[in-house]
mmCIF file of C-alpha atoms in Angstrom:
data_model
loop_
_atom_site.group_PDB
_atom_site.id
_atom_site.type_symbol
_atom_site.label_atom_id
_atom_site.label_comp_id
_atom_site.label_asym_id
_atom_site.label_seq_id
_atom_site.Cartn_x
_atom_site.Cartn_y
_atom_site.Cartn_z
ATOM 1 C CA MET W 1251 0.023 -0.020 -0.007
ATOM 2 C CA THR W 1252 1.275 3.483 -0.885
ATOM 3 C CA ARG W 1253 2.346 5.344 2.234
ATOM 4 C CA ILE W 1254 1.840 9.123 2.669
ATOM 5 C CA LEU W 1255 3.607 11.014 5.436
ATOM 6 C CA VAL W 1256 1.402 13.984 6.517
ATOM 7 C CA VAL W 1257 3.219 16.623 8.492
ATOM 8 C CA GLU W 1258 0.558 19.006 9.784
ATOM 9 C CA ASP W 1259 0.282 20.698 13.204
ATOM 10 C CA ASP W 1260 -3.432 21.696 12.974
ATOM 11 C CA PRO W 1261 -5.294 18.701 14.398
ATOM 12 C CA ASP W 1262 -8.478 19.412 12.418
ATOM 13 C CA VAL W 1263 -6.618 19.673 9.095
ATOM 14 C CA ALA W 1264 -4.517 16.600 9.957
ATOM 15 C CA MET W 1265 -7.636 14.575 10.723
ATOM 16 C CA ALA W 1266 -9.357 15.648 7.501
ATOM 17 C CA LEU W 1267 -6.296 14.707 5.474
ATOM 18 C CA ARG W 1268 -6.050 11.395 7.206
ATOM 19 C CA ILE W 1269 -9.693 10.554 6.409
ATOM 20 C CA LEU W 1270 -9.328 11.790 2.848
ATOM 21 C CA PHE W 1271 -6.192 9.743 2.068
ATOM 22 C CA THR W 1272 -7.369 6.644 3.931
ATOM 23 C CA ARG W 1273 -10.638 6.619 1.929
ATOM 24 C CA ALA W 1274 -8.634 6.965 -1.244
ATOM 25 C CA GLY W 1275 -6.728 3.793 -0.399
ATOM 26 C CA TYR W 1276 -3.459 5.214 1.019
ATOM 27 C CA GLU W 1277 -1.726 4.400 4.282
ATOM 28 C CA VAL W 1278 -1.273 7.604 6.323
ATOM 29 C CA VAL W 1279 1.679 8.290 8.616
ATOM 30 C CA PRO W 1280 0.841 11.333 10.708
ATOM 31 C CA ALA W 1281 3.308 13.815 12.286
ATOM 32 C CA ALA W 1282 2.278 16.856 14.325
ATOM 33 C CA ASP W 1283 5.478 18.879 13.963
ATOM 34 C CA GLY W 1284 8.690 19.128 11.948
ATOM 35 C CA ARG W 1285 10.878 17.072 14.253
ATOM 36 C CA GLU W 1286 8.402 14.236 14.436
ATOM 37 C CA GLY W 1287 8.044 14.423 10.655
ATOM 38 C CA LEU W 1288 11.745 13.847 10.155
ATOM 39 C CA ARG W 1289 11.716 10.987 12.641
ATOM 40 C CA ARG W 1290 8.798 9.323 10.791
ATOM 41 C CA LEU W 1291 10.579 9.936 7.521
ATOM 42 C CA PHE W 1292 13.475 7.829 8.745
ATOM 43 C CA ALA W 1293 11.385 5.172 10.483
ATOM 44 C CA ASP W 1294 8.652 4.674 7.888
ATOM 45 C CA SER W 1295 10.172 5.450 4.507
ATOM 46 C CA PRO W 1296 6.996 6.848 2.931
ATOM 47 C CA ASP W 1297 6.309 7.145 -0.774
ATOM 48 C CA LEU W 1298 5.249 10.781 -0.617
ATOM 49 C CA MET W 1299 5.251 13.606 1.919
ATOM 50 C CA VAL W 1300 2.526 16.214 2.344
ATOM 51 C CA LEU W 1301 4.197 18.983 4.263
ATOM 52 C CA ASP W 1302 2.650 22.055 5.945
ATOM 53 C CA VAL W 1303 4.985 25.099 5.816
ATOM 54 C CA GLY W 1304 3.734 26.761 8.980
ATOM 55 C CA LEU W 1305 4.959 24.286 11.567
ATOM 56 C CA PRO W 1306 6.163 25.111 15.120
ATOM 57 C CA GLU W 1307 9.841 24.799 16.125
ATOM 58 C CA LEU W 1308 11.140 23.302 12.907
ATOM 59 C CA ASP W 1309 9.208 24.855 10.072
ATOM 60 C CA GLY W 1310 8.321 23.405 6.741
ATOM 61 C CA TRP W 1311 11.206 25.019 4.935
ATOM 62 C CA GLN W 1312 13.720 23.495 7.326
ATOM 63 C CA VAL W 1313 12.057 20.064 7.094
ATOM 64 C CA LEU W 1314 12.108 20.299 3.337
ATOM 65 C CA GLU W 1315 15.833 21.137 3.301
ATOM 66 C CA ARG W 1316 16.728 18.212 5.601
ATOM 67 C CA THR W 1317 14.404 15.876 3.668
ATOM 68 C CA ARG W 1318 16.253 16.715 0.490
ATOM 69 C CA ASP W 1319 19.516 15.866 2.250
ATOM 70 C CA MET W 1320 18.169 12.338 2.736
ATOM 71 C CA THR W 1321 15.865 11.460 -0.091
ATOM 72 C CA ASP W 1322 14.287 12.547 -3.382
ATOM 73 C CA LEU W 1323 10.801 11.282 -2.571
ATOM 74 C CA PRO W 1324 7.963 13.518 -3.826
ATOM 75 C CA VAL W 1325 7.084 16.428 -1.506
ATOM 76 C CA LEU W 1326 3.787 18.432 -1.751
ATOM 77 C CA LEU W 1327 3.829 21.606 0.203
ATOM 78 C CA LEU W 1328 0.686 23.038 1.877
ATOM 79 C CA THR W 1329 0.649 26.621 3.062
ATOM 80 C CA ALA W 1330 -1.762 29.385 4.061
ATOM 81 C CA ARG W 1331 0.262 31.787 1.939
ATOM 82 C CA GLY W 1332 -0.227 31.691 -1.848
ATOM 83 C CA ALA W 1333 2.176 34.409 -2.875
ATOM 84 C CA GLU W 1334 4.218 33.718 -5.997
ATOM 85 C CA SER W 1335 7.489 34.286 -4.046
ATOM 86 C CA ASP W 1336 6.502 31.513 -1.611
ATOM 87 C CA ARG W 1337 5.668 29.141 -4.454
ATOM 88 C CA VAL W 1338 8.968 29.850 -6.188
ATOM 89 C CA ARG W 1339 10.863 29.424 -2.910
ATOM 90 C CA GLY W 1340 9.294 26.073 -2.287
ATOM 91 C CA LEU W 1341 9.924 24.749 -5.797
ATOM 92 C CA ARG W 1342 13.558 25.915 -5.736
ATOM 93 C CA ALA W 1343 14.063 24.360 -2.330
ATOM 94 C CA GLY W 1344 13.140 20.963 -3.726
ATOM 95 C CA ALA W 1345 9.321 20.678 -3.400
ATOM 96 C CA ASP W 1346 7.660 18.833 -6.246
ATOM 97 C CA ASP W 1347 4.326 20.689 -6.041
ATOM 98 C CA TYR W 1348 2.667 23.500 -4.005
ATOM 99 C CA LEU W 1349 -0.951 23.927 -2.904
ATOM 100 C CA PRO W 1350 -2.164 27.011 -0.967
ATOM 101 C CA LYS W 1351 -4.862 26.699 1.658
ATOM 102 C CA PRO W 1352 -7.811 26.466 1.443
ATOM 103 C CA PHE W 1353 -7.776 23.738 -1.180
ATOM 104 C CA GLY W 1354 -10.341 21.343 -2.591
ATOM 105 C CA ASN W 1355 -10.088 17.697 -1.679
ATOM 106 C CA GLU W 1356 -10.354 16.516 -5.295
ATOM 107 C CA GLU W 1357 -7.529 18.815 -6.417
ATOM 108 C CA LEU W 1358 -5.315 17.592 -3.621
ATOM 109 C CA LEU W 1359 -5.929 13.976 -4.453
ATOM 110 C CA ALA W 1360 -5.325 14.691 -8.124
ATOM 111 C CA ARG W 1361 -1.999 16.355 -7.408
ATOM 112 C CA VAL W 1362 -0.930 13.475 -5.135
ATOM 113 C CA GLU W 1363 -1.876 10.918 -7.768
ATOM 114 C CA ALA W 1364 0.066 12.874 -10.432
ATOM 115 C CA LEU W 1365 3.216 13.004 -8.237
ATOM 116 C CA LEU W 1366 3.056 9.340 -7.517
ATOM 117 C CA ARG W 1367 2.603 8.455 -11.217
ATOM 118 C CA ARG W 1368 5.648 10.436 -12.158
ATOM 119 C CA ALA W 1369 7.830 9.277 -9.251
ATOM 120 C CA SER W 1370 10.428 6.588 -9.415
ATOM 121 C CA PRO W 1371 11.179 4.620 -6.205
ATOM 122 C CA ALA W 1372 12.631 7.042 -3.698
ATOM 123 C CA ARG W 1373 16.410 7.013 -3.258
ATOM 124 C CA TRP W 1374 17.848 7.480 0.209
ATOM 125 C CA ALA W 1375 21.174 9.142 0.937
ATOM 126 C CA GLY W 1376 22.171 6.674 3.607
ATOM 127 C CA ALA W 1377 22.433 3.873 1.117
ATOM 128 C CA SER W 1378 25.650 3.049 -0.683
ATOM 129 C CA HIS W 1379 25.852 4.681 -4.093
ATOM 130 C CA ASP W 1380 28.577 2.298 -5.153
ATOM 131 C CA GLU W 1381 31.191 0.155 -3.467
ATOM 132 C CA ALA W 1382 33.242 3.185 -2.462
ATOM 133 C CA LEU W 1383 30.821 5.976 -1.458
ATOM 134 C CA ARG W 1384 28.152 6.322 1.214
ATOM 135 C CA LEU W 1385 26.581 9.630 2.208
ATOM 136 C CA VAL W 1386 25.834 10.157 5.951
ATOM 137 C CA PRO W 1387 23.143 12.908 6.188
ATOM 138 C CA GLU W 1388 22.953 13.109 9.961
ATOM 139 C CA ARG W 1389 26.678 13.897 10.093
ATOM 140 C CA ARG W 1390 26.929 15.940 6.887
ATOM 141 C CA SER W 1391 29.767 13.662 5.778
ATOM 142 C CA ALA W 1392 30.641 10.977 3.271
ATOM 143 C CA VAL W 1393 32.409 7.687 3.637
ATOM 144 C CA TRP W 1394 34.761 7.398 0.681
ATOM 145 C CA ARG W 1395 36.709 4.158 0.305
ATOM 146 C CA GLY W 1396 36.312 3.351 3.988
ATOM 147 C CA GLU W 1397 37.344 6.796 5.290
ATOM 148 C CA GLU W 1398 34.917 9.376 6.630
ATOM 149 C CA VAL W 1399 35.156 12.763 4.927
ATOM 150 C CA ARG W 1400 33.741 15.695 6.924
ATOM 151 C CA LEU W 1401 32.061 18.296 4.678
ATOM 152 C CA SER W 1402 30.584 21.717 5.091
ATOM 153 C CA ASP W 1403 26.851 22.115 4.422
ATOM 154 C CA ILE W 1404 27.526 23.465 0.912
ATOM 155 C CA GLU W 1405 30.059 20.691 0.152
ATOM 156 C CA TYR W 1406 27.655 18.046 1.301
ATOM 157 C CA ARG W 1407 24.762 19.391 -0.761
ATOM 158 C CA LEU W 1408 27.031 19.728 -3.801
ATOM 159 C CA LEU W 1409 28.194 16.129 -3.532
ATOM 160 C CA GLN W 1410 24.676 14.983 -2.925
ATOM 161 C CA VAL W 1411 23.297 16.643 -6.061
ATOM 162 C CA LEU W 1412 26.135 15.157 -8.147
ATOM 163 C CA VAL W 1413 25.672 11.697 -6.740
ATOM 164 C CA ARG W 1414 21.868 11.874 -7.224
ATOM 165 C CA ASN W 1415 22.572 12.565 -10.888
ATOM 166 C CA ARG W 1416 25.253 9.933 -11.265
ATOM 167 C CA GLY W 1417 26.700 9.723 -14.774
ATOM 168 C CA ARG W 1418 24.875 12.808 -15.931
ATOM 169 C CA VAL W 1419 26.455 16.283 -16.292
ATOM 170 C CA VAL W 1420 24.978 18.864 -13.939
ATOM 171 C CA SER W 1421 25.519 22.373 -15.195
ATOM 172 C CA THR W 1422 27.013 25.190 -13.164
ATOM 173 C CA ASP W 1423 23.659 27.073 -13.160
ATOM 174 C CA GLN W 1424 21.850 23.955 -11.979
ATOM 175 C CA LEU W 1425 24.305 23.585 -9.091
ATOM 176 C CA LEU W 1426 23.892 27.288 -8.129
ATOM 177 C CA ASP W 1427 20.163 26.769 -8.114
ATOM 178 C CA GLN W 1428 20.106 23.517 -6.190
ATOM 179 C CA VAL W 1429 23.007 24.036 -3.784
ATOM 180 C CA TRP W 1430 23.222 27.790 -3.252
ATOM 181 C CA ASP W 1431 19.729 28.762 -4.286
ATOM 182 C CA ALA W 1432 21.186 31.378 -6.638
ATOM 183 C CA PRO W 1433 19.431 30.669 -9.969
ATOM 184 C CA HIS W 1434 20.635 33.772 -11.808
ATOM 185 C CA GLY W 1435 24.279 32.664 -12.116
ATOM 186 C CA ILE W 1436 25.678 35.000 -9.480
ATOM 187 C CA GLY W 1437 29.101 33.911 -8.359
ATOM 188 C CA ARG W 1438 29.637 31.040 -10.789
ATOM 189 C CA GLU W 1439 33.246 30.656 -9.599
ATOM 190 C CA ARG W 1440 32.029 29.468 -6.268
ATOM 191 C CA VAL W 1441 30.921 26.180 -7.909
ATOM 192 C CA LYS W 1442 34.451 25.628 -9.274
ATOM 193 C CA PHE W 1443 36.119 26.220 -5.987
ATOM 194 C CA ALA W 1444 33.601 24.121 -3.996
ATOM 195 C CA VAL W 1445 34.112 21.176 -6.367
ATOM 196 C CA LEU W 1446 37.882 21.549 -5.968
ATOM 197 C CA ARG W 1447 37.513 21.434 -2.138
ATOM 198 C CA VAL W 1448 35.422 18.310 -2.282
ATOM 199 C CA ARG W 1449 37.765 16.594 -4.691
ATOM 200 C CA ARG W 1450 40.735 17.466 -2.466
ATOM 201 C CA LYS W 1451 38.968 16.041 0.622
ATOM 202 C CA LEU W 1452 38.130 12.815 -1.150
ATOM 203 C CA GLN W 1453 41.715 12.437 -2.425
ATOM 204 C CA GLN W 1454 43.157 13.082 1.051
ATOM 205 C CA ALA W 1455 40.790 10.533 2.614
ATOM 206 C CA ALA W 1456 41.856 7.882 0.131
ATOM 207 C CA GLY W 1457 45.508 8.872 0.248
ATOM 208 C CA SER W 1458 45.666 9.143 -3.542
ATOM 209 C CA LEU W 1459 45.509 12.043 -5.940
ATOM 210 C CA GLU W 1460 43.930 9.713 -8.519
ATOM 211 C CA SER W 1461 41.069 8.765 -6.240
ATOM 212 C CA ASP W 1462 38.499 11.242 -7.547
ATOM 213 C CA PRO W 1463 34.966 10.338 -8.646
ATOM 214 C CA LEU W 1464 34.137 13.884 -9.770
ATOM 215 C CA GLU W 1465 34.766 15.026 -13.272
ATOM 216 C CA ALA W 1466 34.707 18.581 -14.753
ATOM 217 C CA VAL W 1467 33.145 18.541 -18.242
ATOM 218 C CA ARG W 1468 34.535 21.598 -20.009
ATOM 219 C CA GLY W 1469 31.854 24.143 -20.955
ATOM 220 C CA LEU W 1470 29.019 22.076 -19.485
ATOM 221 C CA GLY W 1471 29.471 21.389 -15.758
ATOM 222 C CA TYR W 1472 30.320 18.492 -13.473
ATOM 223 C CA ARG W 1473 29.373 14.875 -13.037
ATOM 224 C CA TYR W 1474 29.804 12.112 -10.511
ATOM 225 C CA ARG W 1475 31.381 9.138 -12.253
ATOM 226 C CA GLY W 1476 31.326 6.550 -9.485
ATOM 227 C CA ASP W 1477 34.050 4.392 -8.124
ATOM 228 C CA GLN W 1478 34.437 2.158 -11.167
ATOM 229 C CA ASP W 1479 35.778 5.055 -13.236
ATOM 230 C CA ALA W 1480 37.567 6.945 -10.466
#
């Protein structure tokens, strides 16, 4: 049965969503705040998350950011604010869809169904991506050829995006958008230097200058090749 994680602090809305999704044939995993939502994300491995932005303590933006550090499962944002700037912020932060409150039940179900139809099985960052690399989201680090590599937040997100697109070239503008949230190409050199820092850390961990799974593709961007080609 398809499992939906519903992160919503309003008990009335949460109950309504639970009834709606259950009647539609989904298994519902409820969470009343952001921290519980992240715990249930780890524990239950849902197929889709419905995430309210206005959560206490850890808000929806923070939950979304941490979720994207762990998995690429579909995320549908719910919010009381329907401003274009909020919609753009959500989509750039990694949400797959955005629905302002109040919303119609049929529209919500249709959007959930569409996301699930398009989605591939979710990938999780804690899994090994090949024999040599494993990302560790809770520590913002990577284990490369048996050695832990401590990374800054930017370095971790950069490596994560490249690994998620293994074998495919990710352009500089795409990296600016997904890692730094700077879609207009401001400071393109920062990508180059961040990649160099990550490459240096991986090489130092492996004790070899040739141990480097990242490749610069001239004029296009960067790609993660994997251990077999490193």
